[in-house]
């Protein structure tokens, strides 16, 4: 599996640290209901197929949102987490 | 059909013509008392103990592929009871005791081999941790022995003791740990369940779970609808998909774990050897192949095959620990889909739907749990009360935070186990 870092280009998967499902983009507010925090910390969609997860590129220090297929390991799309956050998507 | 030494001899002399299939390949009926989704080790052992311990044999095991084609037929077969935390400690202790009587109980040779597991440590701090773990194992009533570096050398002369990064300081030995033949475990439980009247139904994929007014009514399958008073979800890596059919979202992420086997060699590795710091462990099968593996590929996946970086990492760790392994040729590698829970411990519990039960979250360690898990899950289904050794495997610990069992002490977080 190779991942395209929006800054560095296509790189070996070993340069990336896997953080997990991209829920981290949507961190609940500190005073959110406990259910929101349970969802955020423990519960996962865990899809077989298309998923969005967060990878950290140790080379340049950016967080990358990777859209990929968990059944085929195909990487569909990558984007900087900061860009996605700004777009509010 | 009972197995015995006499029978093997007689069949051997008469051309092995008297053997019959070990279980009935059943067709689905319209209705059962209990439907078990998933014909892996845990589903089959649950069916067996439902029939044997509770007299409930109007039971179907629905398997979308063939029996034993999932993780139960893909694992590296290590059986042990060297857990530390209350909750895990008593559960795996119970399971190991069941393993020790399993062949007699099932009248089936599961090739249980208590060859001992040696877990290496590499620093003073790790020695302290090993002593503490050993004490807790002994408090549970199981066996643990601390080995000095010289003791380890006597057992395992072929290791590299002075590697620069992880010099070997000693090890924790559990003599009652070992390996078993994974396929035979699935077949033995299948036969035992089938003989007691359980229907084992292959090529039968569950596609829906019928719930009315909060009560489970049955399942939809690729071979038609089946009614059931009780339904148990026991599908390992597929837990999230099947639970979603009943409107549940689980604290589970599915990950890929790889394993490897070499060509057959003369006996050279007598124990199970665990090199935790290198994420490497190894044993030798009775056929002679060196069976070894490492860590997860470390990203969520449903592909039953892994990526090359992990292959390289495992080979490097093997070479570091036992340079002699470089002479062996790898024959095959494969992967299985692991149901990873955030705290690394499993779930055996009821769900919010009445009559629907959940067994999952075994991570990479559910083979040794096969007898204990089936025993406890059958108890839960039959009596609607938790079985004492599995009483802490509650689903709600992930919702309340109370009772999380983080055996590795890394934090209850998905990417850390
Ligand atoms: C490489 C590897 C090494 C391992 N090593 C060890 C080890 O040394 N020691 C140890 O203790 N554990 C080990 N494990 C873990 C252990 O194998 C698993 O935790 C355990 O087998 C999981 O339970 P199971 O046997 O019931 O799963 P499975 O055998 O995977 O059973 C689940 C079954 O459910 C079926 N299913 C899924 N969806 C549906 C559906 N919709 N309808 C019908 N059926 C369905 C699947 O086809 C499958 O057969 C290892 C695992 C792997 C992959
Ligand atoms: Zn980069």
Coordinates of C-alpha atoms and ligand atoms in Angstrom, one line a residue:
Chain A
X1 CA 0.0 0.0 0.0
X2 CA 1.3 3.4 -1.0
X3 CA -0.2 6.7 0.2
X4 CA 0.0 10.0 -1.5
X5 CA 0.9 12.8 0.9
X6 CA -0.6 16.1 -0.5
X7 CA 2.8 17.7 0.2
X8 CA 5.4 15.0 -0.5
X9 CA 3.7 12.9 -3.2
X10 CA 3.3 9.1 -3.3
X11 CA 5.2 7.5 -0.5
X12 CA 5.8 4.1 1.2
X13 CA 3.1 3.3 3.8
X14 CA 5.9 2.9 6.4
X15 CA 6.4 6.6 6.5
X16 CA 2.9 7.0 7.9
X17 CA 1.5 6.4 11.4
X18 CA -2.1 5.2 11.4
X19 CA -4.4 7.0 13.8
X20 CA -7.7 5.4 12.9
X21 CA -11.1 6.5 11.6
X22 CA -11.3 10.1 10.7
X23 CA -13.7 10.8 13.6
X24 CA -10.9 13.0 15.1
X25 CA -11.9 15.7 12.7
X26 CA -15.2 16.0 14.6
X27 CA -14.1 16.1 18.2
X28 CA -17.2 16.8 20.5
X29 CA -17.3 20.0 22.5
X30 CA -16.2 19.6 26.1
X31 CA -19.7 19.9 27.3
X32 CA -21.2 17.5 24.8
X33 CA -23.4 14.6 26.0
X34 CA -21.6 11.5 27.2
X35 CA -23.0 9.6 24.2
X36 CA -21.1 11.9 21.8
X37 CA -17.9 11.1 23.6
X38 CA -18.5 7.4 23.7
X39 CA -19.0 7.5 19.9
X40 CA -15.9 9.5 19.5
X41 CA -13.6 7.4 21.7
X42 CA -14.9 3.8 21.2
X43 CA -17.7 3.2 18.7
X44 CA -16.8 2.8 15.1
X45 CA -18.7 2.3 11.8
X46 CA -15.9 -0.1 10.8
X47 CA -17.0 -0.4 7.1
X48 CA -16.1 -3.2 4.8
X49 CA -15.4 -1.0 1.7
X50 CA -15.0 2.7 1.6
X51 CA -13.6 4.3 4.7
X52 CA -11.9 7.6 5.7
X53 CA -9.1 7.5 8.2
X54 CA -6.3 9.7 9.5
X55 CA -2.6 9.0 8.9
X56 CA 0.3 11.1 10.1
X57 CA 3.1 11.6 7.6
X58 CA 6.3 11.5 9.7
X59 CA 8.3 12.9 6.8
X60 CA 6.7 16.3 6.7
X61 CA 4.6 16.3 9.9
X62 CA 1.2 16.6 8.2
X63 CA -2.1 14.8 9.1
X64 CA -3.6 13.3 6.0
X65 CA -7.2 12.1 5.5
X66 CA -7.1 9.0 3.4
X67 CA -10.2 7.7 1.6
X68 CA -9.6 4.0 0.8
X69 CA -11.2 0.7 0.4
X70 CA -10.7 -1.7 3.4
X71 CA -11.6 -4.7 1.3
X72 CA -9.1 -4.1 -1.5
X73 CA -6.5 -1.8 0.1
X74 CA -7.0 0.6 -2.8
X75 CA -6.3 4.3 -1.9
X76 CA -8.9 6.5 -3.6
X77 CA -8.1 10.0 -2.4
X78 CA -5.9 11.9 0.1
X79 CA -6.2 15.4 1.4
X80 CA -4.6 17.4 4.2
X81 CA -6.7 17.2 7.4
X82 CA -6.2 21.0 7.9
X83 CA -7.8 21.7 4.5
X84 CA -10.8 19.5 5.2
X85 CA -11.2 21.1 8.6
X86 CA -11.2 24.6 7.0
X87 CA -13.8 23.5 4.4
X88 CA -15.9 22.2 7.3
X89 CA -16.4 18.8 5.6
Chain B
X1 CA -18.6 -43.3 15.4
X2 CA -16.1 -43.3 18.3
X3 CA -12.4 -42.9 17.7
X4 CA -9.9 -45.1 19.5
X5 CA -6.4 -46.4 19.0
X6 CA -7.9 -49.8 18.2
X7 CA -10.2 -48.2 15.5
X8 CA -7.3 -46.4 13.9
X9 CA -5.3 -49.7 13.7
X10 CA -8.3 -51.7 12.3
X11 CA -9.0 -49.0 9.6
X12 CA -5.3 -48.9 8.7
X13 CA -5.3 -52.6 8.1
X14 CA -8.5 -52.6 6.1
X15 CA -7.8 -49.7 3.7
X16 CA -9.5 -47.0 5.7
X17 CA -12.8 -47.7 4.1
X18 CA -14.9 -47.5 7.3
X19 CA -14.5 -43.8 8.1
X20 CA -17.7 -41.7 7.6
X21 CA -18.1 -37.9 7.6
X22 CA -17.6 -36.5 11.1
X23 CA -20.7 -34.4 11.1
X24 CA -24.0 -34.0 9.3
X25 CA -24.1 -31.2 6.6
X26 CA -27.6 -30.1 7.5
X27 CA -30.2 -28.1 5.5
X28 CA -32.0 -25.3 7.4
X29 CA -35.3 -25.9 9.1
X30 CA -37.9 -23.2 9.5
X31 CA -37.4 -22.6 13.1
X32 CA -34.9 -23.2 16.0
X33 CA -34.7 -22.4 19.7
X34 CA -31.2 -20.9 19.1
X35 CA -29.5 -19.7 15.9
X36 CA -25.8 -19.1 16.1
X37 CA -24.4 -16.8 13.4
X38 CA -20.8 -17.9 12.5
X39 CA -19.3 -21.4 12.3
X40 CA -15.9 -20.5 13.7
X41 CA -14.3 -21.9 16.8
X42 CA -16.5 -19.8 19.1
X43 CA -19.8 -20.5 17.3
X44 CA -19.2 -24.2 17.2
X45 CA -18.1 -24.5 20.9
X46 CA -21.1 -22.4 21.9
X47 CA -23.4 -24.9 20.1
X48 CA -21.6 -27.8 21.6
X49 CA -21.9 -26.6 25.2
X50 CA -25.5 -25.5 24.7
X51 CA -26.3 -29.1 23.8
X52 CA -24.0 -30.8 26.3
X53 CA -24.3 -28.6 29.4
X54 CA -27.9 -27.2 29.0
X55 CA -29.7 -29.8 26.9
X56 CA -30.6 -27.3 24.3
X57 CA -30.0 -29.0 20.9
X58 CA -32.7 -27.5 18.7
X59 CA -29.8 -25.2 17.5
X60 CA -28.5 -24.2 14.1
X61 CA -25.0 -22.8 13.4
X62 CA -25.2 -20.7 10.2
X63 CA -21.9 -20.3 8.4
X64 CA -21.6 -18.2 5.2
X65 CA -18.6 -20.2 3.9
X66 CA -17.4 -23.5 5.2
X67 CA -16.9 -24.6 8.8
X68 CA -13.6 -23.5 10.2
X69 CA -12.7 -21.4 7.1
X70 CA -12.3 -18.2 9.2
X71 CA -9.8 -17.3 11.8
X72 CA -10.1 -20.6 13.6
X73 CA -8.4 -22.2 10.6
X74 CA -5.9 -19.3 10.2
X75 CA -4.3 -18.8 13.6
X76 CA -1.0 -19.8 15.0
X77 CA -2.6 -22.1 17.5
X78 CA -1.1 -20.9 20.8
X79 CA -3.0 -21.8 23.9
X80 CA -2.0 -20.3 27.2
X81 CA -3.4 -18.8 30.5
X82 CA -0.9 -16.1 31.3
X83 CA -3.1 -13.1 31.6
X84 CA -2.7 -10.5 34.3
X85 CA -5.9 -8.5 34.9
X86 CA -8.8 -9.8 36.9
X87 CA -11.5 -10.6 34.4
X88 CA -9.1 -12.0 31.9
X89 CA -7.1 -14.1 34.4
X90 CA -10.0 -16.3 35.6
X91 CA -11.5 -16.6 32.1
X92 CA -8.4 -17.9 30.4
X93 CA -7.6 -20.1 33.4
X94 CA -11.0 -21.8 33.0
X95 CA -10.5 -22.1 29.3
X96 CA -7.1 -23.8 29.7
X97 CA -8.6 -26.3 32.1
X98 CA -11.2 -27.1 29.5
X99 CA -8.4 -27.6 26.9
X100 CA -6.7 -30.1 29.2
X101 CA -9.8 -32.3 29.2
X102 CA -10.9 -31.5 25.7
X103 CA -9.7 -34.6 23.8
X104 CA -11.5 -37.0 26.2
X105 CA -14.5 -34.8 26.3
X106 CA -14.8 -34.6 22.5
X107 CA -13.4 -38.1 21.8
X108 CA -11.3 -36.2 19.2
X109 CA -7.6 -35.7 18.8
X110 CA -7.1 -32.0 18.8
X111 CA -3.3 -32.6 19.1
X112 CA -3.1 -30.5 22.3
X113 CA 0.6 -30.2 23.1
X114 CA 1.6 -28.6 26.3
X115 CA 5.1 -27.8 25.3
X116 CA 5.4 -24.7 27.3
X117 CA 5.5 -21.0 26.3
X118 CA 8.7 -18.9 27.0
X119 CA 8.1 -15.2 27.0
X120 CA 11.4 -13.3 26.8
X121 CA 12.3 -10.1 28.6
X122 CA 15.2 -7.7 27.9
X123 CA 15.6 -5.3 30.8
X124 CA 15.4 -5.0 34.6
X125 CA 12.1 -3.2 34.3
X126 CA 10.7 -6.0 32.1
X127 CA 11.9 -8.5 34.6
X128 CA 10.0 -6.8 37.4
X129 CA 6.9 -6.8 35.2
X130 CA 7.3 -10.5 34.4
X131 CA 7.6 -11.3 38.1
X132 CA 4.5 -9.3 38.8
X133 CA 2.6 -11.1 36.0
X134 CA 3.9 -14.4 37.2
X135 CA 2.7 -13.8 40.7
X136 CA -0.7 -12.9 39.4
X137 CA -0.9 -16.0 37.3
X138 CA 0.0 -18.1 40.3
X139 CA -2.6 -16.4 42.4
X140 CA -5.1 -17.4 39.9
X141 CA -3.9 -21.0 40.4
X142 CA -2.0 -21.4 37.1
X143 CA 1.7 -22.0 36.6
X144 CA 4.4 -19.5 35.9
X145 CA 8.2 -19.8 36.4
X146 CA 10.8 -17.1 36.2
X147 CA 13.8 -18.2 34.1
X148 CA 17.2 -16.6 34.4
X149 CA 19.3 -15.9 31.3
X150 CA 21.2 -19.1 31.9
X151 CA 18.0 -21.1 32.3
X152 CA 16.7 -19.7 29.0
X153 CA 20.0 -20.7 27.4
X154 CA 19.5 -24.3 28.5
X155 CA 16.1 -24.4 27.0
X156 CA 16.8 -22.3 23.9
X157 CA 20.5 -22.6 22.9
X158 CA 19.8 -21.2 19.5
X159 CA 18.9 -17.6 20.4
X160 CA 21.2 -14.7 19.9
X161 CA 21.5 -13.6 23.6
X162 CA 23.6 -10.4 23.0
X163 CA 21.8 -8.6 20.3
X164 CA 22.5 -4.9 20.8
X165 CA 19.0 -3.7 21.0
X166 CA 17.2 -6.4 23.0
X167 CA 19.8 -8.5 25.0
X168 CA 18.0 -11.4 26.7
X169 CA 17.7 -11.1 30.4
X170 CA 15.5 -14.0 31.1
X171 CA 11.9 -15.2 30.5
X172 CA 8.6 -16.2 32.0
X173 CA 7.7 -19.8 31.4
X174 CA 4.3 -21.3 31.5
X175 CA 4.7 -25.1 31.1
X176 CA 1.0 -25.8 30.7
X177 CA 0.8 -23.5 27.7
X178 CA 1.3 -24.9 24.2
X179 CA -0.4 -25.5 20.9
X180 CA -3.3 -27.4 19.4
X181 CA -4.3 -28.4 15.9
X182 CA -6.6 -25.5 14.9
X183 CA -8.7 -27.3 12.3
X184 CA -9.2 -30.4 14.5
X185 CA -10.6 -28.1 17.2
X186 CA -13.2 -26.8 14.8
X187 CA -14.0 -30.3 13.6
X188 CA -14.1 -31.8 17.0
X189 CA -16.6 -29.3 18.3
X190 CA -18.6 -29.6 15.1
X191 CA -18.8 -33.3 15.5
X192 CA -19.7 -33.1 19.1
X193 CA -22.5 -30.6 18.4
X194 CA -23.8 -32.4 15.4
X195 CA -23.9 -35.8 17.3
X196 CA -26.1 -34.0 19.9
X197 CA -28.6 -32.8 17.3
X198 CA -27.2 -29.4 16.3
X199 CA -27.7 -28.5 12.7
X200 CA -24.5 -27.2 11.1
X201 CA -25.4 -25.3 8.0
X202 CA -22.7 -24.2 5.6
X203 CA -22.9 -21.7 2.6
X204 CA -25.6 -19.9 4.6
X205 CA -24.9 -16.2 4.9
X206 CA -27.0 -14.2 7.3
X207 CA -28.2 -11.0 5.6
X208 CA -30.7 -9.7 8.1
X209 CA -31.8 -10.0 11.7
X210 CA -35.5 -9.8 12.4
X211 CA -36.5 -7.7 15.4
X212 CA -40.0 -6.8 16.4
X213 CA -40.8 -4.5 19.4
X214 CA -37.3 -4.9 20.7
X215 CA -37.4 -8.8 20.6
X216 CA -35.4 -10.9 18.2
X217 CA -37.6 -13.1 15.9
X218 CA -35.1 -14.8 13.6
X219 CA -32.7 -14.1 10.7
X220 CA -32.8 -13.7 6.9
X221 CA -30.2 -15.8 5.1
X222 CA -29.0 -16.7 1.6
X223 CA -31.0 -19.9 2.1
X224 CA -34.2 -18.3 3.3
X225 CA -35.7 -16.9 6.5
X226 CA -35.2 -18.9 9.7
X227 CA -37.2 -18.1 12.9
X228 CA -35.4 -18.3 16.3
X229 CA -36.2 -17.6 19.9
X230 CA -32.6 -16.6 20.5
X231 CA -29.9 -15.5 18.2
X232 CA -26.1 -15.2 18.9
X233 CA -23.7 -13.1 16.8
X234 CA -20.3 -14.9 16.9
X235 CA -18.6 -13.7 13.7
X236 CA -15.2 -12.4 14.7
X237 CA -13.9 -9.9 12.1
X238 CA -17.4 -9.4 10.6
X239 CA -19.0 -8.4 13.9
X240 CA -19.7 -4.8 12.9
X241 CA -21.6 -5.8 9.7
X242 CA -23.7 -8.4 11.4
X243 CA -24.5 -6.3 14.4
X244 CA -25.5 -3.4 12.1
X245 CA -28.3 -5.8 10.9
X246 CA -29.9 -5.3 14.3
X247 CA -29.2 -1.6 14.4
X248 CA -26.1 -1.7 16.6
X249 CA -22.8 0.1 16.2
X250 CA -19.9 -1.7 18.0
X251 CA -16.7 -0.6 19.7
X252 CA -14.8 -2.8 17.2
X253 CA -12.4 -2.1 14.4
X254 CA -11.4 -4.9 12.0
X255 CA -7.7 -5.4 11.4
X256 CA -5.5 -7.8 9.5
X257 CA -3.1 -10.2 11.2
X258 CA -0.6 -12.2 9.1
X259 CA 1.2 -15.5 9.8
X260 CA 3.8 -17.6 8.1
X261 CA 5.0 -21.1 7.8
X262 CA 8.2 -22.6 6.5
X263 CA 9.0 -25.9 4.8
X264 CA 9.0 -28.9 7.1
X265 CA 12.2 -29.3 9.1
X266 CA 13.5 -31.7 11.7
X267 CA 12.5 -30.9 15.3
X268 CA 14.5 -27.8 16.4
X269 CA 12.1 -25.5 18.3
X270 CA 10.5 -27.4 21.2
X271 CA 8.5 -24.6 22.8
X272 CA 6.4 -21.6 21.9
X273 CA 8.8 -18.7 22.0
X274 CA 7.5 -15.2 22.4
X275 CA 9.7 -12.2 21.6
X276 CA 7.3 -9.4 22.5
X277 CA 9.7 -6.5 21.9
X278 CA 10.3 -7.7 18.4
X279 CA 6.6 -8.4 17.8
X280 CA 7.6 -12.0 17.0
X281 CA 6.6 -15.4 18.2
X282 CA 7.2 -18.9 16.9
X283 CA 6.6 -22.6 17.4
X284 CA 7.2 -25.7 15.3
X285 CA 4.2 -27.7 14.0
X286 CA 4.1 -31.5 14.3
X287 CA 4.7 -31.6 10.6
X288 CA 7.9 -29.7 11.1
X289 CA 7.0 -26.3 9.7
X290 CA 8.1 -23.3 11.7
X291 CA 4.9 -21.4 12.4
X292 CA 5.4 -17.7 13.2
X293 CA 3.9 -14.3 13.2
X294 CA 4.0 -10.8 14.5
X295 CA 1.9 -7.8 15.0
X296 CA -1.1 -6.4 13.1
X297 CA -0.6 -4.6 9.9
X298 CA -2.0 -1.7 12.0
X299 CA -4.7 -0.3 9.8
X300 CA -8.3 -1.3 9.5
X301 CA -8.8 -4.0 6.8
X302 CA -11.1 -6.7 5.5
X303 CA -8.6 -8.2 3.0
X304 CA -7.6 -11.6 4.3
X305 CA -4.0 -10.8 3.2
X306 CA -1.5 -8.3 4.4
X307 CA 1.1 -5.9 3.1
X308 CA 4.8 -6.4 2.5
X309 CA 6.2 -4.0 5.2
X310 CA 4.9 -6.2 7.9
X311 CA 6.3 -9.3 6.2
X312 CA 9.7 -7.6 6.2
X313 CA 9.3 -6.6 9.9
X314 CA 8.5 -10.1 11.0
X315 CA 11.4 -11.6 9.1
X316 CA 13.8 -9.1 10.5
X317 CA 12.6 -9.8 14.0
X318 CA 13.0 -13.6 13.5
X319 CA 16.5 -13.1 12.2
X320 CA 17.4 -10.9 15.1
X321 CA 16.2 -13.4 17.7
X322 CA 17.3 -16.6 16.1
X323 CA 19.7 -16.2 13.2
X324 CA 19.4 -19.9 12.3
X325 CA 15.9 -19.2 10.9
X326 CA 17.6 -17.5 7.9
X327 CA 18.3 -21.0 6.5
X328 CA 14.6 -21.9 6.4
X329 CA 12.4 -21.2 3.4
X330 CA 9.0 -19.7 3.9
X331 CA 6.3 -21.8 2.3
X332 CA 3.2 -19.7 2.8
X333 CA 1.8 -16.6 4.4
X334 CA -1.8 -15.6 5.0
X335 CA -4.0 -13.2 7.0
X336 CA -7.1 -13.2 9.1
X337 CA -9.5 -10.4 10.0
X338 CA -9.3 -9.6 13.7
X339 CA -12.2 -8.1 15.7
X340 CA -10.2 -5.5 17.7
X341 CA -11.7 -3.9 20.7
X342 CA -10.4 -0.7 22.1
X343 CA -9.2 -2.2 25.4
X344 CA -7.9 -5.4 23.8
X345 CA -10.4 -7.6 25.8
X346 CA -13.5 -9.4 24.5
X347 CA -17.2 -9.1 24.8
X348 CA -19.7 -11.8 25.8
X349 CA -23.0 -10.2 26.6
X350 CA -26.6 -9.6 26.0
X351 CA -27.6 -6.7 23.7
X352 CA -30.4 -4.2 24.0
X353 CA -32.5 -6.5 21.8
X354 CA -34.2 -9.2 23.9
X355 CA -32.9 -12.6 22.8
X356 CA -29.9 -11.3 20.9
X357 CA -26.4 -12.1 22.2
X358 CA -23.0 -10.9 21.2
X359 CA -19.6 -12.6 21.3
X360 CA -16.7 -10.6 19.8
X361 CA -13.6 -8.5 20.4
X362 CA -11.2 -11.4 20.6
X363 CA -8.5 -9.4 18.9
X364 CA -5.5 -11.7 18.0
X365 CA -6.0 -14.0 20.9
X366 CA -9.3 -15.9 20.6
X367 CA -8.0 -19.4 19.7
X368 CA -7.0 -20.2 23.2
X369 CA -10.5 -18.9 24.3
X370 CA -12.5 -21.3 22.1
X371 CA -13.6 -23.8 24.8
X372 CA -14.0 -21.2 27.5
X373 CA -15.9 -18.7 25.3
X374 CA -18.3 -21.4 24.1
X375 CA -18.9 -22.6 27.6
X376 CA -19.6 -19.1 28.9
X377 CA -21.6 -18.0 25.9
X378 CA -23.8 -21.1 26.1
X379 CA -24.4 -20.4 29.8
X380 CA -25.4 -16.8 29.0
X381 CA -27.8 -17.9 26.2
X382 CA -29.3 -20.7 28.3
X383 CA -29.8 -18.9 31.6
X384 CA -29.7 -15.2 30.7
X385 CA -27.2 -14.7 33.4
X386 CA -23.4 -14.2 32.9
X387 CA -21.1 -17.1 33.6
X388 CA -18.8 -16.2 36.4
X389 CA -15.4 -16.5 34.6
X390 CA -16.7 -14.2 31.8
X391 CA -18.8 -11.9 33.9
X392 CA -16.5 -8.9 33.2
X393 CA -16.8 -9.1 29.5
X394 CA -19.6 -6.6 29.4
X395 CA -20.4 -4.5 26.4
X396 CA -21.4 -1.5 28.5
X397 CA -17.9 -1.0 29.8
X398 CA -17.2 0.9 26.5
X399 CA -20.2 3.2 27.2
X400 CA -19.6 3.8 31.0
X401 CA -15.9 3.5 31.1
X402 CA -16.3 1.2 34.2
X403 CA -14.5 -2.1 34.0
X404 CA -12.3 -1.5 31.0
X405 CA -9.7 -4.3 30.8
X406 CA -6.6 -2.8 29.2
X407 CA -4.3 -5.9 29.5
X408 CA -1.4 -4.3 27.7
X409 CA -1.7 -1.0 29.6
X410 CA -1.6 1.1 26.4
X411 CA -4.9 3.0 26.9
X412 CA -8.3 2.0 25.7
X413 CA -7.9 3.4 22.2
X414 CA -8.4 1.7 18.8
X415 CA -5.1 2.3 17.2
X416 CA -3.1 1.1 20.3
X417 CA -4.0 -2.7 20.4
Ligands
LIG1 C1 -2.8 -15.1 11.7 C2 -3.5 -15.3 13.0 C3 -2.9 -15.8 14.1 C4 -3.5 -16.0 15.3 N1 -2.9 -16.6 16.4 C5 -3.5 -16.9 17.5 C6 -2.9 -17.7 18.5 O1 -1.7 -18.1 18.4 N2 -3.6 -17.9 19.7 C7 -4.8 -17.4 19.9 O2 -5.4 -17.6 21.0 N3 -5.5 -16.8 18.9 C8 -4.9 -16.5 17.7 N4 -5.5 -15.8 16.7 C9 -6.9 -15.3 17.0 C10 -8.0 -16.4 16.8 O3 -7.8 -17.1 15.6 C11 -9.4 -15.7 16.7 O4 -9.5 -14.8 17.8 C12 -10.6 -16.6 16.8 O5 -10.4 -17.7 15.9 C13 -11.8 -15.9 16.4 O6 -13.0 -16.6 16.7 P1 -13.7 -17.7 15.7 O7 -12.8 -18.9 15.7 O8 -15.1 -17.9 16.1 O9 -13.6 -16.8 14.3 P2 -13.8 -17.3 12.8 O10 -13.2 -18.7 12.6 O11 -13.4 -16.2 12.0 O12 -15.4 -17.5 12.8 C14 -16.3 -16.5 12.4 C15 -17.2 -17.1 11.3 O13 -18.3 -16.3 11.1 C16 -18.6 -16.4 9.7 N5 -19.5 -15.3 9.3 C17 -19.2 -14.0 9.2 N6 -20.2 -13.3 8.7 C18 -21.3 -14.1 8.6 C19 -22.6 -14.0 8.2 N7 -23.1 -12.8 7.8 N8 -23.4 -15.1 8.1 C20 -22.9 -16.4 8.5 N9 -21.6 -16.5 8.9 C21 -20.8 -15.4 8.9 C22 -17.3 -16.4 9.0 O14 -17.3 -16.9 7.7 C23 -16.4 -17.2 10.0 O15 -16.3 -18.6 9.6 C24 -4.9 -15.6 15.5 C25 -5.6 -15.1 14.4 C26 -4.9 -15.0 13.1 C27 -5.6 -14.4 12.0
LIG2 ZN1 4.3 14.5 3.7

